[in-house]
Amino acid sequence: MFKVSMSGVRSFDRVPDGNYQLRVEEVKSIEKFVKIKDKLGAEQETKCRVISCSLVVAAPEQFQGMIPSFRHNVKFFGDQFSWHNGWAHKFLKAIDQPYQSAADGTLEVEPKNWLGQIFYAVVVSRQDDKTGKVFQYLGDFEKATHATP
C-alpha cells in the first residue's frame, strides 16, 4: 500500500452541448498513419502531422475552467492529400494564427504559438452506434473576435 497526493489532478468533464469560448491549454505534435480517401474515393493510408490540443472552457462563466472530455486533433496532410487541410486552415484562422500559404504553396505552422489562444466553438455529443459510448467533438469553430457565443 502507498499514499499519493491527488490535489493537483484536474478532472475532465463532459460539458453540455452548445457554444463555448475555449482556450488552447496544451499542444502535442505527432506523426501518424491514417486512412484517407483520394480524389477518386479510393481509401489509402498516408502519413500526416497531428497536433493534439488540450482545451479549457474560458466562457460561459458557469463552465469556466472545465476541461472538456476530449482533445481536438488538427491534421495536416502532405501534397498528395492537401485538399484535406481545410479544417486545419479553418482552425488556424479561428485561433488567429497564420493560415494562408506562401507563393510556393507552403505554410509554416508553429504549434507552440497556439497556447493561450481563445476561440469560439460548438461542442457536440454523439453516441457511437456500435459501442453505445458517447463522445464529444468540435462541430464548428471561429475566431473569438468575430463570434457571438
PDB file of C-alpha atoms in Angstrom:
ATOM      1  CA  MET A   1       0.000   0.000   0.000  1.00  0.00           C
ATOM      2  CA  PHE A   2       1.127   3.578  -0.628  1.00  0.00           C
ATOM      3  CA  LYS A   3      -0.223   7.120  -0.413  1.00  0.00           C
ATOM      4  CA  VAL A   4      -0.244   9.593  -3.270  1.00  0.00           C
ATOM      5  CA  SER A   5      -1.397  13.198  -3.487  1.00  0.00           C
ATOM      6  CA  MET A   6      -4.257  13.845  -5.895  1.00  0.00           C
ATOM      7  CA  SER A   7      -4.603  17.543  -5.038  1.00  0.00           C
ATOM      8  CA  GLY A   8      -3.190  18.743  -8.369  1.00  0.00           C
ATOM      9  CA  VAL A   9      -5.309  16.478 -10.572  1.00  0.00           C
ATOM     10  CA  ARG A  10      -7.812  18.269 -12.790  1.00  0.00           C
ATOM     11  CA  SER A  11     -10.855  16.329 -13.832  1.00  0.00           C
ATOM     12  CA  PHE A  12     -12.141  16.006 -17.358  1.00  0.00           C
ATOM     13  CA  ASP A  13     -15.776  16.920 -17.760  1.00  0.00           C
ATOM     14  CA  ARG A  14     -18.430  16.314 -20.357  1.00  0.00           C
ATOM     15  CA  VAL A  15     -19.723  19.806 -20.945  1.00  0.00           C
ATOM     16  CA  PRO A  16     -23.295  20.173 -22.204  1.00  0.00           C
ATOM     17  CA  ASP A  17     -23.608  20.526 -25.980  1.00  0.00           C
ATOM     18  CA  GLY A  18     -23.540  24.157 -27.032  1.00  0.00           C
ATOM     19  CA  ASN A  19     -21.427  27.221 -27.777  1.00  0.00           C
ATOM     20  CA  TYR A  20     -18.271  27.837 -25.762  1.00  0.00           C
ATOM     21  CA  GLN A  21     -15.275  30.068 -25.699  1.00  0.00           C
ATOM     22  CA  LEU A  22     -12.310  27.669 -25.489  1.00  0.00           C
ATOM     23  CA  ARG A  23      -8.629  28.256 -24.787  1.00  0.00           C
ATOM     24  CA  VAL A  24      -5.774  26.091 -26.086  1.00  0.00           C
ATOM     25  CA  GLU A  25      -4.025  24.826 -22.958  1.00  0.00           C
ATOM     26  CA  GLU A  26      -1.533  22.296 -24.327  1.00  0.00           C
ATOM     27  CA  VAL A  27      -0.365  21.034 -27.726  1.00  0.00           C
ATOM     28  CA  LYS A  28       1.369  17.802 -28.687  1.00  0.00           C
ATOM     29  CA  SER A  29       2.697  17.093 -32.155  1.00  0.00           C
ATOM     30  CA  ILE A  30       2.841  13.552 -33.527  1.00  0.00           C
ATOM     31  CA  GLU A  31       3.146  11.901 -36.923  1.00  0.00           C
ATOM     32  CA  LYS A  32       0.804   9.029 -37.615  1.00  0.00           C
ATOM     33  CA  PHE A  33      -0.597   6.964 -40.436  1.00  0.00           C
ATOM     34  CA  VAL A  34      -4.278   7.498 -41.217  1.00  0.00           C
ATOM     35  CA  LYS A  35      -6.696   6.092 -43.767  1.00  0.00           C
ATOM     36  CA  ILE A  36      -7.978   8.725 -46.143  1.00  0.00           C
ATOM     37  CA  LYS A  37      -9.900   8.772 -49.429  1.00  0.00           C
ATOM     38  CA  ASP A  38      -8.197  10.043 -52.546  1.00  0.00           C
ATOM     39  CA  LYS A  39      -9.935  12.206 -55.161  1.00  0.00           C
ATOM     40  CA  LEU A  40     -11.423   9.104 -56.795  1.00  0.00           C
ATOM     41  CA  GLY A  41     -12.835   7.840 -53.489  1.00  0.00           C
ATOM     42  CA  ALA A  42     -10.354   5.011 -53.026  1.00  0.00           C
ATOM     43  CA  GLU A  43      -9.094   4.563 -49.478  1.00  0.00           C
ATOM     44  CA  GLN A  44      -5.347   4.905 -48.943  1.00  0.00           C
ATOM     45  CA  GLU A  45      -3.052   5.058 -45.957  1.00  0.00           C
ATOM     46  CA  THR A  46      -0.881   8.143 -45.639  1.00  0.00           C
ATOM     47  CA  LYS A  47       1.278   9.832 -43.041  1.00  0.00           C
ATOM     48  CA  CYS A  48       0.105  13.110 -41.561  1.00  0.00           C
ATOM     49  CA  ARG A  49       1.128  15.504 -38.802  1.00  0.00           C
ATOM     50  CA  VAL A  50      -1.404  15.651 -35.961  1.00  0.00           C
ATOM     51  CA  ILE A  51      -1.418  18.463 -33.425  1.00  0.00           C
ATOM     52  CA  SER A  52      -3.427  17.290 -30.426  1.00  0.00           C
ATOM     53  CA  CYS A  53      -4.846  20.217 -28.448  1.00  0.00           C
ATOM     54  CA  SER A  54      -5.957  20.126 -24.848  1.00  0.00           C
ATOM     55  CA  LEU A  55      -8.702  22.712 -24.371  1.00  0.00           C
ATOM     56  CA  VAL A  56     -10.162  24.555 -21.377  1.00  0.00           C
ATOM     57  CA  VAL A  57     -13.501  26.368 -21.231  1.00  0.00           C
ATOM     58  CA  ALA A  58     -12.957  30.139 -20.976  1.00  0.00           C
ATOM     59  CA  ALA A  59     -16.690  31.057 -21.126  1.00  0.00           C
ATOM     60  CA  PRO A  60     -19.576  30.927 -20.294  1.00  0.00           C
ATOM     61  CA  GLU A  61     -18.788  31.623 -16.657  1.00  0.00           C
ATOM     62  CA  GLN A  62     -20.627  28.634 -15.151  1.00  0.00           C
ATOM     63  CA  PHE A  63     -18.324  26.263 -17.072  1.00  0.00           C
ATOM     64  CA  GLN A  64     -15.138  28.358 -16.828  1.00  0.00           C
ATOM     65  CA  GLY A  65     -12.050  26.252 -16.127  1.00  0.00           C
ATOM     66  CA  MET A  66     -13.691  22.949 -17.042  1.00  0.00           C
ATOM     67  CA  ILE A  67     -11.603  20.652 -19.172  1.00  0.00           C
ATOM     68  CA  PRO A  68     -13.712  19.054 -21.921  1.00  0.00           C
ATOM     69  CA  SER A  69     -13.512  15.273 -22.036  1.00  0.00           C
ATOM     70  CA  PHE A  70     -11.853  15.316 -25.456  1.00  0.00           C
ATOM     71  CA  ARG A  71      -8.788  16.649 -27.225  1.00  0.00           C
ATOM     72  CA  HIS A  72      -9.114  18.448 -30.521  1.00  0.00           C
ATOM     73  CA  ASN A  73      -6.814  16.919 -33.147  1.00  0.00           C
ATOM     74  CA  VAL A  74      -5.764  19.108 -36.062  1.00  0.00           C
ATOM     75  CA  LYS A  75      -4.435  17.067 -39.007  1.00  0.00           C
ATOM     76  CA  PHE A  76      -2.046  18.353 -41.652  1.00  0.00           C
ATOM     77  CA  PHE A  77      -1.610  16.321 -44.834  1.00  0.00           C
ATOM     78  CA  GLY A  78       1.174  16.439 -47.415  1.00  0.00           C
ATOM     79  CA  ASP A  79       0.926  17.498 -51.057  1.00  0.00           C
ATOM     80  CA  GLN A  80      -0.803  14.326 -52.240  1.00  0.00           C
ATOM     81  CA  PHE A  81      -3.809  14.977 -49.963  1.00  0.00           C
ATOM     82  CA  SER A  82      -3.517  18.738 -49.392  1.00  0.00           C
ATOM     83  CA  TRP A  83      -7.211  19.346 -50.164  1.00  0.00           C
ATOM     84  CA  HIS A  84      -7.948  17.631 -46.812  1.00  0.00           C
ATOM     85  CA  ASN A  85      -6.288  20.548 -44.974  1.00  0.00           C
ATOM     86  CA  GLY A  86      -9.491  22.633 -44.992  1.00  0.00           C
ATOM     87  CA  TRP A  87     -10.372  22.029 -41.326  1.00  0.00           C
ATOM     88  CA  ALA A  88      -6.786  22.775 -40.301  1.00  0.00           C
ATOM     89  CA  HIS A  89      -6.979  26.020 -42.312  1.00  0.00           C
ATOM     90  CA  LYS A  90     -10.228  26.982 -40.555  1.00  0.00           C
ATOM     91  CA  PHE A  91      -8.815  26.146 -37.111  1.00  0.00           C
ATOM     92  CA  LEU A  92      -5.653  28.202 -37.694  1.00  0.00           C
ATOM     93  CA  LYS A  93      -7.814  31.136 -38.721  1.00  0.00           C
ATOM     94  CA  ALA A  94     -10.011  30.697 -35.613  1.00  0.00           C
ATOM     95  CA  ILE A  95      -7.021  30.818 -33.253  1.00  0.00           C
ATOM     96  CA  ASP A  96      -5.564  33.849 -35.021  1.00  0.00           C
ATOM     97  CA  GLN A  97      -2.544  32.043 -36.486  1.00  0.00           C
ATOM     98  CA  PRO A  98      -1.094  32.335 -39.994  1.00  0.00           C
ATOM     99  CA  TYR A  99      -3.341  30.272 -42.265  1.00  0.00           C
ATOM    100  CA  GLN A 100      -2.611  31.407 -45.815  1.00  0.00           C
ATOM    101  CA  SER A 101       0.163  29.730 -47.734  1.00  0.00           C
ATOM    102  CA  ALA A 102       3.117  31.493 -49.280  1.00  0.00           C
ATOM    103  CA  ALA A 103       3.597  31.878 -53.044  1.00  0.00           C
ATOM    104  CA  ASP A 104       5.184  28.405 -53.170  1.00  0.00           C
ATOM    105  CA  GLY A 105       2.064  26.873 -51.565  1.00  0.00           C
ATOM    106  CA  THR A 106       3.660  26.131 -48.193  1.00  0.00           C
ATOM    107  CA  LEU A 107       2.759  27.352 -44.726  1.00  0.00           C
ATOM    108  CA  GLU A 108       4.968  27.335 -41.647  1.00  0.00           C
ATOM    109  CA  VAL A 109       2.981  26.123 -38.632  1.00  0.00           C
ATOM    110  CA  GLU A 110       4.269  26.691 -35.084  1.00  0.00           C
ATOM    111  CA  PRO A 111       2.017  24.819 -32.610  1.00  0.00           C
ATOM    112  CA  LYS A 112       3.615  26.363 -29.504  1.00  0.00           C
ATOM    113  CA  ASN A 113       2.148  29.698 -30.650  1.00  0.00           C
ATOM    114  CA  TRP A 114      -1.325  28.189 -30.245  1.00  0.00           C
ATOM    115  CA  LEU A 115      -1.001  28.128 -26.451  1.00  0.00           C
ATOM    116  CA  GLY A 116      -3.410  30.541 -24.781  1.00  0.00           C
ATOM    117  CA  GLN A 117      -5.322  31.282 -27.980  1.00  0.00           C
ATOM    118  CA  ILE A 118      -9.072  31.661 -27.444  1.00  0.00           C
ATOM    119  CA  PHE A 119     -11.781  30.824 -29.980  1.00  0.00           C
ATOM    120  CA  TYR A 120     -15.496  30.075 -30.110  1.00  0.00           C
ATOM    121  CA  ALA A 121     -16.606  26.522 -30.743  1.00  0.00           C
ATOM    122  CA  VAL A 122     -19.718  24.401 -30.878  1.00  0.00           C
ATOM    123  CA  VAL A 123     -19.328  21.284 -28.733  1.00  0.00           C
ATOM    124  CA  VAL A 124     -21.371  18.330 -29.993  1.00  0.00           C
ATOM    125  CA  SER A 125     -22.033  14.926 -28.408  1.00  0.00           C
ATOM    126  CA  ARG A 126     -22.643  11.787 -30.397  1.00  0.00           C
ATOM    127  CA  GLN A 127     -23.336   8.220 -29.404  1.00  0.00           C
ATOM    128  CA  ASP A 128     -21.395   5.502 -31.185  1.00  0.00           C
ATOM    129  CA  ASP A 129     -23.852   3.108 -32.845  1.00  0.00           C
ATOM    130  CA  LYS A 130     -21.688   0.044 -32.171  1.00  0.00           C
ATOM    131  CA  THR A 131     -20.445   0.653 -28.618  1.00  0.00           C
ATOM    132  CA  GLY A 132     -23.091   2.993 -27.240  1.00  0.00           C
ATOM    133  CA  LYS A 133     -20.321   5.192 -25.862  1.00  0.00           C
ATOM    134  CA  VAL A 134     -20.960   8.940 -26.003  1.00  0.00           C
ATOM    135  CA  PHE A 135     -18.107  11.096 -27.240  1.00  0.00           C
ATOM    136  CA  GLN A 136     -17.724  14.813 -27.853  1.00  0.00           C
ATOM    137  CA  TYR A 137     -16.055  16.818 -30.581  1.00  0.00           C
ATOM    138  CA  LEU A 138     -15.969  20.311 -32.043  1.00  0.00           C
ATOM    139  CA  GLY A 139     -18.742  20.667 -34.595  1.00  0.00           C
ATOM    140  CA  ASP A 140     -17.539  24.077 -35.744  1.00  0.00           C
ATOM    141  CA  PHE A 141     -15.311  26.917 -34.587  1.00  0.00           C
ATOM    142  CA  GLU A 142     -14.480  30.512 -35.412  1.00  0.00           C
ATOM    143  CA  LYS A 143     -12.340  33.403 -34.297  1.00  0.00           C
ATOM    144  CA  ALA A 144     -13.376  34.813 -30.930  1.00  0.00           C
ATOM    145  CA  THR A 145     -13.299  38.448 -32.061  1.00  0.00           C
ATOM    146  CA  HIS A 146     -15.938  37.815 -34.738  1.00  0.00           C
ATOM    147  CA  ALA A 147     -18.192  35.311 -32.982  1.00  0.00           C
ATOM    148  CA  THR A 148     -21.136  35.507 -30.663  1.00  0.00           C
ATOM    149  CA  PRO A 149     -21.294  32.751 -28.063  1.00  0.00           C
TER     150      PRO A 149
END
